[in-house]
Short mmCIF file of C-alpha atoms in Angstrom, two decimals:
data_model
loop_
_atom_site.label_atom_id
_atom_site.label_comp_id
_atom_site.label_asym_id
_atom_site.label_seq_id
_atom_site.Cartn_x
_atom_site.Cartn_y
_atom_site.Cartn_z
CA UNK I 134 -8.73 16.05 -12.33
CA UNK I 135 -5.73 16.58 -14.34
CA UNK I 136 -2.59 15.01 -12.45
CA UNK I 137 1.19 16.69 -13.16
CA UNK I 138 4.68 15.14 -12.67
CA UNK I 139 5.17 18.07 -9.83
CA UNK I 140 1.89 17.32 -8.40
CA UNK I 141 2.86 14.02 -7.73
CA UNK I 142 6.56 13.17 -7.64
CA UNK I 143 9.20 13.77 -5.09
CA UNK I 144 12.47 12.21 -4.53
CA UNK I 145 13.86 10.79 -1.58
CA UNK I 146 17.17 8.58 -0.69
CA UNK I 147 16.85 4.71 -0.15
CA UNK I 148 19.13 3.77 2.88
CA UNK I 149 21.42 0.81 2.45
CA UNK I 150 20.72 -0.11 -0.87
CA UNK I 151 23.30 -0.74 -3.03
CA UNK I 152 20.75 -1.56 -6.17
CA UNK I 153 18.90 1.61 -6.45
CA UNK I 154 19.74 4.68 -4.21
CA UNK I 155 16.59 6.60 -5.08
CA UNK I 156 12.84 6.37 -4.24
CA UNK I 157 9.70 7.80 -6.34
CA UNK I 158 7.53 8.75 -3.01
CA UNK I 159 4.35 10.09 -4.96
CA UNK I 160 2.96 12.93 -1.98
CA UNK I 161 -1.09 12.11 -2.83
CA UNK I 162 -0.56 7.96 -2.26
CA UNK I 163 -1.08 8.15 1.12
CA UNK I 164 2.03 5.75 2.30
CA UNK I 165 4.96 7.52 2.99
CA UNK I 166 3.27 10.98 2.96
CA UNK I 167 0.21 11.71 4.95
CA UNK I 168 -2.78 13.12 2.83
CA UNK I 169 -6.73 13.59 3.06
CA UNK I 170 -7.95 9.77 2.22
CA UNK I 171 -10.48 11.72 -0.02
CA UNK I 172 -7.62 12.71 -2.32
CA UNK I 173 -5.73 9.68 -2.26
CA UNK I 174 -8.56 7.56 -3.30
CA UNK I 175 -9.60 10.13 -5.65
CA UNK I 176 -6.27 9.60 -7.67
CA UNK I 177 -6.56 5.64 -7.57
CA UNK I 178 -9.92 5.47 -8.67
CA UNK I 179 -9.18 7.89 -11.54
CA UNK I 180 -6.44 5.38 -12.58
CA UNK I 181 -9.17 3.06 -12.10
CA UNK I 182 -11.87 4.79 -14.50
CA UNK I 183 -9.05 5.15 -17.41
CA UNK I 184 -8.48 1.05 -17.27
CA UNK I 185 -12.44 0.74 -17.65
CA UNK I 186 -13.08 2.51 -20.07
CA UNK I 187 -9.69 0.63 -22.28
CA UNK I 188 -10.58 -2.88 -21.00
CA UNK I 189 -14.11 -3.10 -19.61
CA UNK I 190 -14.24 -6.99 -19.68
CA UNK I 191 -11.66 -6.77 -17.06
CA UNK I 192 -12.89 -9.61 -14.07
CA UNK I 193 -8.87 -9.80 -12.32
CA UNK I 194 -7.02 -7.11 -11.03
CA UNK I 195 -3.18 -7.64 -9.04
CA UNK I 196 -2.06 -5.57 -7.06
CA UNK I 197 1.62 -5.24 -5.94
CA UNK I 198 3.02 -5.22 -2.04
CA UNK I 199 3.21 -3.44 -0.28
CA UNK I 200 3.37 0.30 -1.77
CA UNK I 201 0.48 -0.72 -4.26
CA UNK I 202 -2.27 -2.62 -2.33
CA UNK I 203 -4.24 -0.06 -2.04
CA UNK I 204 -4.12 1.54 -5.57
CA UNK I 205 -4.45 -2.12 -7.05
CA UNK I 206 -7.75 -2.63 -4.57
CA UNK I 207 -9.22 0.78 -5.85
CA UNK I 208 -8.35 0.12 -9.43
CA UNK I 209 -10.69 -2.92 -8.95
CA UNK I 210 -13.58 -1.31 -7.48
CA UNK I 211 -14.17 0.50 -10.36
CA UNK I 212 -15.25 -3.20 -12.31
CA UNK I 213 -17.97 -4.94 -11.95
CA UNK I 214 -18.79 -6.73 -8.50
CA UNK I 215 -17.26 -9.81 -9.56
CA UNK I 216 -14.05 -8.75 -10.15
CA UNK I 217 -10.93 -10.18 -8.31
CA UNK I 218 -8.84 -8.64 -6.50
CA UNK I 219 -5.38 -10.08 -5.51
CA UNK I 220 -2.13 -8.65 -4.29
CA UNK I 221 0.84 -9.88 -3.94
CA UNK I 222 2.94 -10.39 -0.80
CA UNK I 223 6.34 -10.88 1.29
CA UNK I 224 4.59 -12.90 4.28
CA UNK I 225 4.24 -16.11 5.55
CA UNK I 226 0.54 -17.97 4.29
CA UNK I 227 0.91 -21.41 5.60
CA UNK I 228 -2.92 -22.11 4.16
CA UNK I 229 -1.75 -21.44 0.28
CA UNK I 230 -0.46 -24.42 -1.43
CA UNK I 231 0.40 -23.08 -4.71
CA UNK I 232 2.92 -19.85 -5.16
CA UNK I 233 4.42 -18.02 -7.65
CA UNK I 234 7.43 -16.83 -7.09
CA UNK I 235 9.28 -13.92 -8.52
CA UNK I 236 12.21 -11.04 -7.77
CA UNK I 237 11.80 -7.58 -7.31
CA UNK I 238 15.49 -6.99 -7.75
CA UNK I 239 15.92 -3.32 -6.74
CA UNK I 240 13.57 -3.25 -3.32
CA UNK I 241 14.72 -3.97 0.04
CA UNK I 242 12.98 -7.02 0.32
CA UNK I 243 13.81 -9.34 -2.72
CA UNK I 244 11.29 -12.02 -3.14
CA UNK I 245 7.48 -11.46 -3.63
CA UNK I 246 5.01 -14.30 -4.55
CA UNK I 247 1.56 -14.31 -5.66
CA UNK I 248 -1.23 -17.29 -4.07
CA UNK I 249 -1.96 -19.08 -7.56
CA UNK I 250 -4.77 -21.72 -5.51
CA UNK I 251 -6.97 -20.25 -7.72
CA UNK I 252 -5.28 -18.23 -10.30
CA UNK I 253 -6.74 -21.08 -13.10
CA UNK I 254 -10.30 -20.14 -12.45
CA UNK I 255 -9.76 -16.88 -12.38
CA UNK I 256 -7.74 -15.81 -15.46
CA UNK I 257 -10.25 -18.26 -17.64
CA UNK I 258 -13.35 -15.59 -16.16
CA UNK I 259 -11.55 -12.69 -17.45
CA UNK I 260 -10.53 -11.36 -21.13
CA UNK I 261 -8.41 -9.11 -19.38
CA UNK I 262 -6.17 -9.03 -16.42
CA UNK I 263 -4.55 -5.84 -14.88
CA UNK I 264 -1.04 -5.71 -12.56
CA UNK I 265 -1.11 -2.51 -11.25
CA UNK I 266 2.03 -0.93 -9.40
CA UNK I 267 2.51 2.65 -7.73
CA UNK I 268 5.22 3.33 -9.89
CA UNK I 269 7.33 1.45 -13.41
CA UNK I 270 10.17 2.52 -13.98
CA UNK I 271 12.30 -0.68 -16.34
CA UNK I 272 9.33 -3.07 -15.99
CA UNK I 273 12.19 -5.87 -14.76
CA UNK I 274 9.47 -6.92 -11.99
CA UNK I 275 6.52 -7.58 -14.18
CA UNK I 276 8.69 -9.26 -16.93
CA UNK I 277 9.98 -11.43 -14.05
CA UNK I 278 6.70 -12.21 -13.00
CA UNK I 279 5.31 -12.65 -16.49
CA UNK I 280 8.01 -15.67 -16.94
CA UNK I 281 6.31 -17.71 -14.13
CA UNK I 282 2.79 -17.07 -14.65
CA UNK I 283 3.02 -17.86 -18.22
CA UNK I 284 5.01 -21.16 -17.07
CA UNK I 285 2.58 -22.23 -14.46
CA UNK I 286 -0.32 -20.82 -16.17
CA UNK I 287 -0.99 -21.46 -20.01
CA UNK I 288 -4.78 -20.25 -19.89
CA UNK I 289 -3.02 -16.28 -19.76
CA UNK I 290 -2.39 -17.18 -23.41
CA UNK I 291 -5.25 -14.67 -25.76
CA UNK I 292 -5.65 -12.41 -22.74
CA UNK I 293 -4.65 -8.93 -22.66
CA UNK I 294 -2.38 -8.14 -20.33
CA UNK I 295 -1.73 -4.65 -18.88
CA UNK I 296 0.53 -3.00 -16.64
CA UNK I 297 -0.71 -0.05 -14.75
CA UNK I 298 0.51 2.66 -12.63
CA UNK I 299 0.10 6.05 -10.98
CA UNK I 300 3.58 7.39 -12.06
CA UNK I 301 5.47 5.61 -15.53
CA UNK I 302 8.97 6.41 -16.20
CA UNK I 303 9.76 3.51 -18.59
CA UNK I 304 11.83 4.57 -21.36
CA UNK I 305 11.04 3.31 -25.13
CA UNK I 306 13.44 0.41 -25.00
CA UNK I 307 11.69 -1.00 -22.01
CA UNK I 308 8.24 -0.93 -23.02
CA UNK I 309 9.33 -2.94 -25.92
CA UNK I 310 10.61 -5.20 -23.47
CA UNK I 311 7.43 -5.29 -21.86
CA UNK I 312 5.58 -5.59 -24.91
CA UNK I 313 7.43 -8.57 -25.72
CA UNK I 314 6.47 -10.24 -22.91
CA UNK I 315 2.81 -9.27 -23.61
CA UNK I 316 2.13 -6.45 -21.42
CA UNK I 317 0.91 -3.35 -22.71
CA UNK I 318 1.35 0.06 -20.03
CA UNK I 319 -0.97 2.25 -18.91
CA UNK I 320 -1.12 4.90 -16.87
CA UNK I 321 -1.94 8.15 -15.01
CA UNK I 322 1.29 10.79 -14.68
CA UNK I 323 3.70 10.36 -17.43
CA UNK I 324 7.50 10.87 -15.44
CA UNK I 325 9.96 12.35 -17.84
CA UNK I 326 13.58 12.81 -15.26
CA UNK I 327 16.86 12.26 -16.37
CA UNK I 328 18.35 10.94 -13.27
CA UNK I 329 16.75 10.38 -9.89
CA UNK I 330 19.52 8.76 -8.65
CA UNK I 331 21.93 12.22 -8.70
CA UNK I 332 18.89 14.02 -7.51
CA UNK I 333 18.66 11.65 -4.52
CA UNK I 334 22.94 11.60 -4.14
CA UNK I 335 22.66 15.12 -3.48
CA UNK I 336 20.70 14.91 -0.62
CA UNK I 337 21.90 14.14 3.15
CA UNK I 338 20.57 11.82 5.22
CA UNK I 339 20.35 10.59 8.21
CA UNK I 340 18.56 6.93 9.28
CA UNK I 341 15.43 6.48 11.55
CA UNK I 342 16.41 5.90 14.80
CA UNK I 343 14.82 3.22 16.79
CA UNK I 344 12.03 3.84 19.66
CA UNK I 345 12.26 2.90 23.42
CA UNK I 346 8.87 2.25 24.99
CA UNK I 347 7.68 1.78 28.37
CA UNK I 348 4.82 -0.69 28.74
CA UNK I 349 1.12 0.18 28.24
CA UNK I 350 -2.22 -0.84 29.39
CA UNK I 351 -4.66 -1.17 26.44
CA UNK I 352 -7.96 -1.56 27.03
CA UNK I 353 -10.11 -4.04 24.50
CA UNK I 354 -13.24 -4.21 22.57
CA UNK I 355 -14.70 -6.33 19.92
CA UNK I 356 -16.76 -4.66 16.83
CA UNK I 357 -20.04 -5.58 15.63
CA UNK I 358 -18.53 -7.06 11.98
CA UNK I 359 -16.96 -9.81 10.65
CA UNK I 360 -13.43 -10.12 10.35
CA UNK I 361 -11.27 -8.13 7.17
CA UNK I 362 -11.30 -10.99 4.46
CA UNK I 363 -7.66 -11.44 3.05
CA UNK I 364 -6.61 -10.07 -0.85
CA UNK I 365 -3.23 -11.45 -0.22
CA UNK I 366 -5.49 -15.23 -1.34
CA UNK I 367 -7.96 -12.71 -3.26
CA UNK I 368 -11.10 -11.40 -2.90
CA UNK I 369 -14.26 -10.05 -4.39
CA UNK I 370 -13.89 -7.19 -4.65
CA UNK I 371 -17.33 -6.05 -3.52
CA UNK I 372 -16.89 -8.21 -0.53
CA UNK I 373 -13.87 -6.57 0.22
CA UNK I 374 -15.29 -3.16 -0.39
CA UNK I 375 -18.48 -3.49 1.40
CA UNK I 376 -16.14 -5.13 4.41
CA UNK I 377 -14.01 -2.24 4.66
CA UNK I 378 -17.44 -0.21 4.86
CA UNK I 379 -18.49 -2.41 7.61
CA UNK I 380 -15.81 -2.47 9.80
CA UNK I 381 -15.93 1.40 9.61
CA UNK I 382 -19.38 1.54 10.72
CA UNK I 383 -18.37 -0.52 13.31
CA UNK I 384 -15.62 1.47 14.65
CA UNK I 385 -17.33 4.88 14.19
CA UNK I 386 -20.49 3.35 16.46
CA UNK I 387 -17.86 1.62 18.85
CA UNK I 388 -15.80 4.42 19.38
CA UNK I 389 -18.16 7.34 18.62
CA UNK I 390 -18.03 8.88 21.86
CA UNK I 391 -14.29 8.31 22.35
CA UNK I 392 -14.36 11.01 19.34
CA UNK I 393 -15.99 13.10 20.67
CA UNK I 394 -14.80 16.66 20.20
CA UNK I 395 -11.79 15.65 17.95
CA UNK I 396 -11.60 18.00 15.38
CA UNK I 397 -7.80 15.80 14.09
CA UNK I 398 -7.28 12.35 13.12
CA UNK I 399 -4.46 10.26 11.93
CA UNK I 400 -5.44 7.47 10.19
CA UNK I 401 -2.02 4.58 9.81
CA UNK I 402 -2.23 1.41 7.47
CA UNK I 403 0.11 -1.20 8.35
CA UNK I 404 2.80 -2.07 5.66
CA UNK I 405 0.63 -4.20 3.12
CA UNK I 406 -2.60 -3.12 4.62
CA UNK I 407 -3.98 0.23 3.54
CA UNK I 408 -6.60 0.08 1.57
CA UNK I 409 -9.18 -0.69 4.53
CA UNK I 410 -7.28 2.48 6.74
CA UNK I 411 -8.29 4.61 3.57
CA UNK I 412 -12.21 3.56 3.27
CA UNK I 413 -12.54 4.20 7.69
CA UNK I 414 -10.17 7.57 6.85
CA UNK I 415 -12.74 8.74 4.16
CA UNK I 416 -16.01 7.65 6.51
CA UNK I 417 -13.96 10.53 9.49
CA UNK I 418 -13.02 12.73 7.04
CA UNK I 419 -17.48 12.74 5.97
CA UNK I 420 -17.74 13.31 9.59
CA UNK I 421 -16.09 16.71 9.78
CA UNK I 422 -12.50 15.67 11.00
CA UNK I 423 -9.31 17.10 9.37
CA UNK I 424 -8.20 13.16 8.37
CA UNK I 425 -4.82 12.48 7.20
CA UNK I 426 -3.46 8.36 6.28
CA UNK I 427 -0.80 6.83 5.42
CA UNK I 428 1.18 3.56 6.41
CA UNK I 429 4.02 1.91 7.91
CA UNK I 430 6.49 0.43 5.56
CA UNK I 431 9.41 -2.10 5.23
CA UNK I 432 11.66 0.20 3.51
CA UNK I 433 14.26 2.18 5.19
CA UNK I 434 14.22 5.96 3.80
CA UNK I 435 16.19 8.65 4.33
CA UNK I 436 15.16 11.37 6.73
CA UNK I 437 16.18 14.94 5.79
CA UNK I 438 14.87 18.66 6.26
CA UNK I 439 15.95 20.32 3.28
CA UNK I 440 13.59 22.05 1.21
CA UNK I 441 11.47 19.76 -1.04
CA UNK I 442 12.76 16.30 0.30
CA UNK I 443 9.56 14.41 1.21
CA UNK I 444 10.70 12.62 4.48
CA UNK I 445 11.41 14.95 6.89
CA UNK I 446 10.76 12.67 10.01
CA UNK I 447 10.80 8.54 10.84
CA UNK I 448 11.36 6.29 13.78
CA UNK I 449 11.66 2.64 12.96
CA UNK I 450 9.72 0.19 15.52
CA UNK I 451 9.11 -3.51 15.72
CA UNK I 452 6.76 -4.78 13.00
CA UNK I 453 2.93 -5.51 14.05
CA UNK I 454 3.07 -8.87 11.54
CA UNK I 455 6.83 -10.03 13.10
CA UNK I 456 9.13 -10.70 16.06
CA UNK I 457 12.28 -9.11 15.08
CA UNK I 458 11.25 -7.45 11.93
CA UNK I 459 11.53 -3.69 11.39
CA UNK I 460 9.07 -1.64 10.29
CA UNK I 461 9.41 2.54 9.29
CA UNK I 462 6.75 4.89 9.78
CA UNK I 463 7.67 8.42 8.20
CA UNK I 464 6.52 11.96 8.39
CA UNK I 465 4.56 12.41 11.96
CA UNK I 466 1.95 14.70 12.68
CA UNK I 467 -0.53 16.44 15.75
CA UNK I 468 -3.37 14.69 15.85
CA UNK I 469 -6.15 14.05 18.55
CA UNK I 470 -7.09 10.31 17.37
CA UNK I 471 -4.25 8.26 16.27
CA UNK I 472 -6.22 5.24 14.51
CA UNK I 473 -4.07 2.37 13.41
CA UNK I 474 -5.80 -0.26 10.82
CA UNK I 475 -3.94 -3.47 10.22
CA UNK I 476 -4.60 -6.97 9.19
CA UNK I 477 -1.66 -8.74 11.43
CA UNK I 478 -2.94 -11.91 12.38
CA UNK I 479 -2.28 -11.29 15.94
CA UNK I 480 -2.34 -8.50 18.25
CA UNK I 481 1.87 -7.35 19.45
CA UNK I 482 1.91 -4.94 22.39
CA UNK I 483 5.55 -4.29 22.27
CA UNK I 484 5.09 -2.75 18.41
CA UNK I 485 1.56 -0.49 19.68
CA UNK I 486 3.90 0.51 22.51
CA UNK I 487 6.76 1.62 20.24
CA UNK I 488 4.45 3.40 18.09
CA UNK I 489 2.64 5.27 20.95
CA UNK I 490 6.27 6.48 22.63
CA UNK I 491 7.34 7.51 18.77
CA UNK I 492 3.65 9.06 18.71
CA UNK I 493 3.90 10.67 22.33
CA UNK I 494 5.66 14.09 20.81
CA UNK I 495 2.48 14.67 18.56
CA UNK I 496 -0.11 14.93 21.49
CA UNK I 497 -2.73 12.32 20.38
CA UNK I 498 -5.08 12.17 23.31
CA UNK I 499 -6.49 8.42 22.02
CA UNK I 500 -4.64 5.40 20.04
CA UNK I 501 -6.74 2.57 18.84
CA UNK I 502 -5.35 -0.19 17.04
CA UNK I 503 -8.02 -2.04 15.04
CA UNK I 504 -6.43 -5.33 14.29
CA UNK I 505 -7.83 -7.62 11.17
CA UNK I 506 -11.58 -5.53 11.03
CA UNK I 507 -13.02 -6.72 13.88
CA UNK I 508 -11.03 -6.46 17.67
CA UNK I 509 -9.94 -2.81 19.28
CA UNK I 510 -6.97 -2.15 21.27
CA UNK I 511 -7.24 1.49 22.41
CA UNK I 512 -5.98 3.72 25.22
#
């Protein structure tokens, strides 16, 4: 399938950021937009197929947090079975030893790193390694990024290096900036806009508001699979893959006749974790169900109704991963299954409660909360 910018692109207003004002929301990426997983992980593995085919002795792919961990995880499935897959990340490992730091200037949330435990090993197995991002737009975050892995890692010397993204917006000057620094870019919808930034300005919006929630009783369960392993430290990424697969299984056999006569499901990734709310949305949608996923997110957004502004609803709620962290989810819909998939190492009632109050308007008749592949918290 052939991809165009208006397919794709919509612009939306960043609250309380005085760096960049705008946001690219891309409507098929299943984050800030709901959409059929089917479609969504059609794009990303088409992305995928193009890098193949250009650098076939590919054995690391890195994905970016949190937009991209999904797109950077399906970009990866289409190498071989060995291939790596490792995204970066904004929380708290205390089992890593070795980091990489870098800035992503213009996001909400400055700092990212990247676990380098094993980055050696891995960059020697590979001819090739990929960084793939939702969107590039200057490049300013890879070149960062490029700084300290060349520093801390001298084997990345003779490999290619490619930067890779759904949307790409970077303007001549910048990809010889990018160049320089030894990146070649790739990717799959070609942006041309003069300013997103007056688009955005013209636009008004109003902030999410935050959710009051009376306490819950979840019941609990524990699926028949081992637990989600972690790409934030890397993964195979035909373990990961076949995990995702698993887990679904699981679920579906768990909760089968807790579906029973659904005919709507929502399926919500949890900031940095989507990839695994994706494979379980495709295995519903194969079922029959009308499935729609996307994610919570860090980033505060915008909310307006006008015509053609992408974020038209949002309540912001306590983070799943975090005391006292926010977290955003946009763009509600009906549904009869709310199904939340996350990888927080620990289960928080208080957030499940905010998000089933901000949920309550939309009817869902069941909310399970599948936390890191393998427990249920459902009601």
């Amino acid at each position: 399938m052939t991809y165009s910018q208006n397919d794709v692109l919509r612009i939306a207003k960043r609250v309380n950021n005085t760096k960049r004002s705008y946001l690219l929301v891309n409507r098929l990426q299943a984050k800030h937009i709901p959409v059929s997983p089917g479609r969504a992980l059609e794009m990303m593995e088409q992305l995928g197929d193009l890098l193949a085919q250009k650098y076939p002795d590919t054995r690391l792919v890195i994905g970016f947090a949190e937009t991209a961990t999904a797109i950077g995880a399906a970009v990866a499935s289409r190498f071989g079975d060995d291939c790596i897959y490792l995204h970066t990340t904004r929380e708290a490992l205390p089992e890593v030893e070795r980091w990489v730091l870098f800035s992503e200037e213009h996001s909400h949330a400055v700092e990212q790193k990247l676990c380098g435990d094993r980055l050696t090993r891995w960059i020697s197995a590979s001819d090739s390694v990929l960084f793939v991002d939702d969107e590039i737009s200057t490049g300013k975050t890879l070149i960062n990024m490029m700084h300290q892995l060349r520093a801390q890692f001298p084997v990345l010397s003779g490999r290619r290096l490619a930067a890779a993204s759904l949307l790409n917006r970077v303007s001549p000057e910048h990809e010889r900036r990018m160049a320089e620094a030894g990146l070649r870019c790739e990717w799959l919808v070609r942006v041309d806009m003069v300013d997103p930034a007056q688009a955005a300005a013209a636009f008004q919006v109003e902030e999410a508001a935050p959710v009051e929630a009376a306490e819950t009783r979840f019941s609990h369960a524990a699926l028949d699979c081992a637990p989600l392993p972690d790409p934030r430290t890397g993964v195979s990424i035909r373990g990961y893959r076949d995990s995702c697969e698993e887990m679904s299984s699981a679920f579906l056999q768990a909760a089968g006749a807790l579906l029973g006569g659904f005919d709507r499901a929502v399926v919500l990734g949890t900031e940095e974790c989507m990839y695994p709310a994706l494979i379980l949305g495709k295995r519903l949608e194969e079922r029959g169900l009308s499935v729609r996923c996307h994610a919570t997110t860090r980033s505060p957004i915008g909310i307006c109704s006008a015509p053609d502004y992408p974020i038209t609803s949002g309540r912001r709620l306590s983070s799943f991963y975090e005391e006292g962290r926010d977290t955003y989810i946009y763009n509600f819909s009906r549904c009869d299954a709310l199904i939340v998939v996350s990888d927080a190492p620990s289960f928080r009632p208080e957030a499940l409660n905010q998000l089933a109050a901000a949920w309550a308007p939309y009817e869902p008749k069941r909310i399970f909360f599948i936390q890191g592949g393998h427990d249920v918290w459902y009601v």
